[in-house]
Coordinates of C-alpha atoms in Angstrom, one line a residue:
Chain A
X261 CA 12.2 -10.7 21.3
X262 CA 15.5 -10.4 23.1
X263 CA 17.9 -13.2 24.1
X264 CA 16.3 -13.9 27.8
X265 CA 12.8 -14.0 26.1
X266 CA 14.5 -17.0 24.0
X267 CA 16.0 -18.2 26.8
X268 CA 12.7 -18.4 28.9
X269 CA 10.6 -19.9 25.7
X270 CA 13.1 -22.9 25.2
X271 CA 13.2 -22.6 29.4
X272 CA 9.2 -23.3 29.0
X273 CA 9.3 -26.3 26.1
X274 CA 12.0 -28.0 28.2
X275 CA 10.9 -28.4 31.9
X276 CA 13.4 -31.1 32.2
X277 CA 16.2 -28.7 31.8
X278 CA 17.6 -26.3 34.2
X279 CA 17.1 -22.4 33.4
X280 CA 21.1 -22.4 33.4
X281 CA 21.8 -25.0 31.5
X282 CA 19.3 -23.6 28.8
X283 CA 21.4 -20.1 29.0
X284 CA 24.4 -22.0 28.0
X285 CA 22.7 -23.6 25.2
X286 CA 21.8 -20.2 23.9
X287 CA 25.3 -18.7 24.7
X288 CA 26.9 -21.2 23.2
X289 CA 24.9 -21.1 20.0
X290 CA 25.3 -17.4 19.1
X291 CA 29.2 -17.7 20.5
X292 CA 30.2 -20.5 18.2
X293 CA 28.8 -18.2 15.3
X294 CA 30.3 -15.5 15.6
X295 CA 33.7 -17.5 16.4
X296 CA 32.8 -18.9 13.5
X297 CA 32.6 -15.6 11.7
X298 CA 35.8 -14.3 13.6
X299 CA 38.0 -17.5 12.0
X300 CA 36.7 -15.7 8.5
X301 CA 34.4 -19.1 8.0
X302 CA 30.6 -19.2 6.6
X303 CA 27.3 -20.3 9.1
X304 CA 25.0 -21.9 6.9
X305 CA 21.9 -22.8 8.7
X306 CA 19.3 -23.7 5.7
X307 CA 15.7 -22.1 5.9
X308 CA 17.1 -19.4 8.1
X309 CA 20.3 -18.0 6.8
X310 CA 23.7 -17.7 6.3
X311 CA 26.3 -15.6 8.2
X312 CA 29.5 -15.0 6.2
X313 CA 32.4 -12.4 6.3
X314 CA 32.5 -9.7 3.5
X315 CA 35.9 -8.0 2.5
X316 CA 36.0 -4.3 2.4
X317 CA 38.8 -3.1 0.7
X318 CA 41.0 0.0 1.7
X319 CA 39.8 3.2 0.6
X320 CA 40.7 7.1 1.0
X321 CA 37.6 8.4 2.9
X322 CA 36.6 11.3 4.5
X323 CA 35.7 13.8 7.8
X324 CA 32.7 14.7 6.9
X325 CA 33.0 17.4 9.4
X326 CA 36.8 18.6 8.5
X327 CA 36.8 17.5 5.0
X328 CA 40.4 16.1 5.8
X329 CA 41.1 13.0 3.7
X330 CA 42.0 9.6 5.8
X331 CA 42.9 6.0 5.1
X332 CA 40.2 3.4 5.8
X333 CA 42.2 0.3 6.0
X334 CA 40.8 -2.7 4.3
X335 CA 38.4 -4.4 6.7
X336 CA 35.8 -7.5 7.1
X337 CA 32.8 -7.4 8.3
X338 CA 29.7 -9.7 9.1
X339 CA 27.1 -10.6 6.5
X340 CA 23.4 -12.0 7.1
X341 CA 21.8 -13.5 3.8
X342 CA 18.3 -14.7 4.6
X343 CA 17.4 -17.8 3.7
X344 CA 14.7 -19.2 1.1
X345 CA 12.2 -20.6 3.5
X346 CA 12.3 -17.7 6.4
X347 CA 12.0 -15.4 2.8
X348 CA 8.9 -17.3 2.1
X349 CA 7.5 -17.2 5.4
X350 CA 8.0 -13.7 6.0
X351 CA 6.2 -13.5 2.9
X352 CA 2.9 -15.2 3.8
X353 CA 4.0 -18.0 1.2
Chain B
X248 CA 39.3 -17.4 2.7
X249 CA 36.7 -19.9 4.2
X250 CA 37.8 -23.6 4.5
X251 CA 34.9 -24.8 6.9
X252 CA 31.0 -23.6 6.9
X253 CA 29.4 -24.4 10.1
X254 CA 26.4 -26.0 9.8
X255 CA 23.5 -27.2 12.1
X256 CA 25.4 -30.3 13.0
X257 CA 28.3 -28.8 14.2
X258 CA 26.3 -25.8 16.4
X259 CA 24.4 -29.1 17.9
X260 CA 27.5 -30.6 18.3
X261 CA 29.3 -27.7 20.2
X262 CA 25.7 -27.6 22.4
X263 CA 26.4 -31.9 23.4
X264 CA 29.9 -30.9 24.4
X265 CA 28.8 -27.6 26.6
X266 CA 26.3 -29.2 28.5
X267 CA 25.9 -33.2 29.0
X268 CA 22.9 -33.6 27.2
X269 CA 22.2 -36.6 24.1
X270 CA 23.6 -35.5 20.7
X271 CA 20.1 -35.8 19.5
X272 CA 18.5 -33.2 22.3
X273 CA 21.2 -30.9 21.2
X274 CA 20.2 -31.2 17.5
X275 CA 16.3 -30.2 18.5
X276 CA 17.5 -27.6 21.2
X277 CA 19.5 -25.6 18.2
X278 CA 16.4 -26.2 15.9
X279 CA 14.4 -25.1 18.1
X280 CA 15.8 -21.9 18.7
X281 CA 16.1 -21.0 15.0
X282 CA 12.3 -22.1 15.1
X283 CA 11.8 -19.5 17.8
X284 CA 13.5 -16.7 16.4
X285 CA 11.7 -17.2 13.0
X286 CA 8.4 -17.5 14.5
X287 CA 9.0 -14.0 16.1
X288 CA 10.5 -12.3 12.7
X289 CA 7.6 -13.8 10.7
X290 CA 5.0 -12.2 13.6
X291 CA 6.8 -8.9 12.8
X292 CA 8.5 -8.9 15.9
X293 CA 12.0 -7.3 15.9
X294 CA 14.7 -10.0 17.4
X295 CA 17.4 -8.3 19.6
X296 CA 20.2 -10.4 20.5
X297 CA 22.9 -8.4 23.0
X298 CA 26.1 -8.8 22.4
X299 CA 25.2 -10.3 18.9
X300 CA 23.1 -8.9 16.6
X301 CA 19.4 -7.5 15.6
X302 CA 17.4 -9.4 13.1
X303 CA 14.7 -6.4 11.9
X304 CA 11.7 -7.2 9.2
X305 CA 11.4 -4.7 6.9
X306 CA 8.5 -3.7 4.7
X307 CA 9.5 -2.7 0.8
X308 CA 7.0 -0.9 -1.4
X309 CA 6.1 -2.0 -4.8
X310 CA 8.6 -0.9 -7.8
X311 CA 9.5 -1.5 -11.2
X312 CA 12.5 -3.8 -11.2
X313 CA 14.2 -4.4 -14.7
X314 CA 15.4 -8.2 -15.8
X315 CA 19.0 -6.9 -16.0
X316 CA 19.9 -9.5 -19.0
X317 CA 17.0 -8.7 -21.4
X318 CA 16.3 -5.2 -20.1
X319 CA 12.6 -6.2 -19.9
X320 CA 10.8 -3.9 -17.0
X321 CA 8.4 -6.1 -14.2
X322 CA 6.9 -5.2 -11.5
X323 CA 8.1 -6.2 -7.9
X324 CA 5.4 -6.9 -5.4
X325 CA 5.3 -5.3 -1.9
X326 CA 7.4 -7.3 0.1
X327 CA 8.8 -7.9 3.8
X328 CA 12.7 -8.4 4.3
X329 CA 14.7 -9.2 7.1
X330 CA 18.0 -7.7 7.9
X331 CA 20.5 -7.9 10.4
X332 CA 22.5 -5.8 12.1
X333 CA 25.9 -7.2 13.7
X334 CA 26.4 -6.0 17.4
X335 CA 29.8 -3.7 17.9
X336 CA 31.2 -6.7 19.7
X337 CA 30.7 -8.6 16.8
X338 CA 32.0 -6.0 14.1
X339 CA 34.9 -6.0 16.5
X340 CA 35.5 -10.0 16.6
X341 CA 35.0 -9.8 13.2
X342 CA 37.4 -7.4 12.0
X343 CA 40.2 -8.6 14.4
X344 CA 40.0 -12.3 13.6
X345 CA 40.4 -11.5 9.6
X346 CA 43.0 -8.9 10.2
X347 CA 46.2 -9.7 8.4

């Protein structure tokens, strides 16, 4: 599924609403996540998930091609925990 | 680091304020599109968001796991996961907002 399949399924459950309108919805949605995300604040939307931000810390890495050592500043990046129900379901439980 | 969690009610809530529909359509338009999604993971179905992300399921074979406070061994059934897979642009808004 991609987002203009989800846009066209929500689009079909919703004849009252225009297709535009519906795109916003969507956009908005995903957008205020990952704002969310980008503000180093949790999404906690129970029986799907949670996004959150994990720290990296700095580390000495290296080319794998050269071999030549470089400095991997400390970073965050964005973290998807599944949750309990959508674990279940997937499961057949 | 994180004062706030977002939750369902404040998703709805940026939804009422983006388009001029009843606080309680917005709650069941956001529900419905987490419905959606998980509908399509549980089928198997990969969910590819642009810009976003990629929710994949993935299978996991059988193992023996190990109760890691009594060192007892048990077996871990076959299993399905999901994972996700921020989009660059996310990685990006990610890193850049957290940056000191």
């Amino acid at each position: 599924m991609i987002r203009s399949e989800l846009i066209q399924k929500i689009a079909d459950d919703n004849p009252h609403l225009y297709q535009r309108d519906v795109e916003r919805i969507v956009n908005t949605v995903f957008e205020e996540i990952t704002g969310t995300m980008a503000q180093g604040n949790r999404v906690e939307l129970r029986g799907f998930g949670a996004f959150s931000v994990k720290k990296r810390d700095a580390r000495v890495g290296r080319n794998p091609r050269t071999g030549e050592t470089v400095h991997v500043l400390e970073k965050h990046v964005p973290f998807f925990k599944t949750g309990k129900l959508l674990r279940d379901r997937l499961n057949g439980k | 680091m994180s004062d706030k969690t977002l939750t369902r009610m404040d998703l709805s809530e940026a939804v009422f304020r983006e388009v001029g529909l009843s606080r309680n359509e917005s709650a069941q338009l956001v529900e419905s599109m987490l419905e959606h999604m998980s509908d399509a993971l549980v089928k198997g179905e990969q969910v590819k968001i642009s810009s976003f992300g990629t929710f994949s399921v993935r299978d996991k074979s059988a193992r023996i796991g190990r109760n890691p406070k009594t060192g007892e061994e048990v077996p871990i059934q076959p299993r399905r996961v999901l994972t996700f897979r921020p989009s660059h642009l996310m990685k990006e808004k990610v890193a850049d907002g957290n940056r000191k």
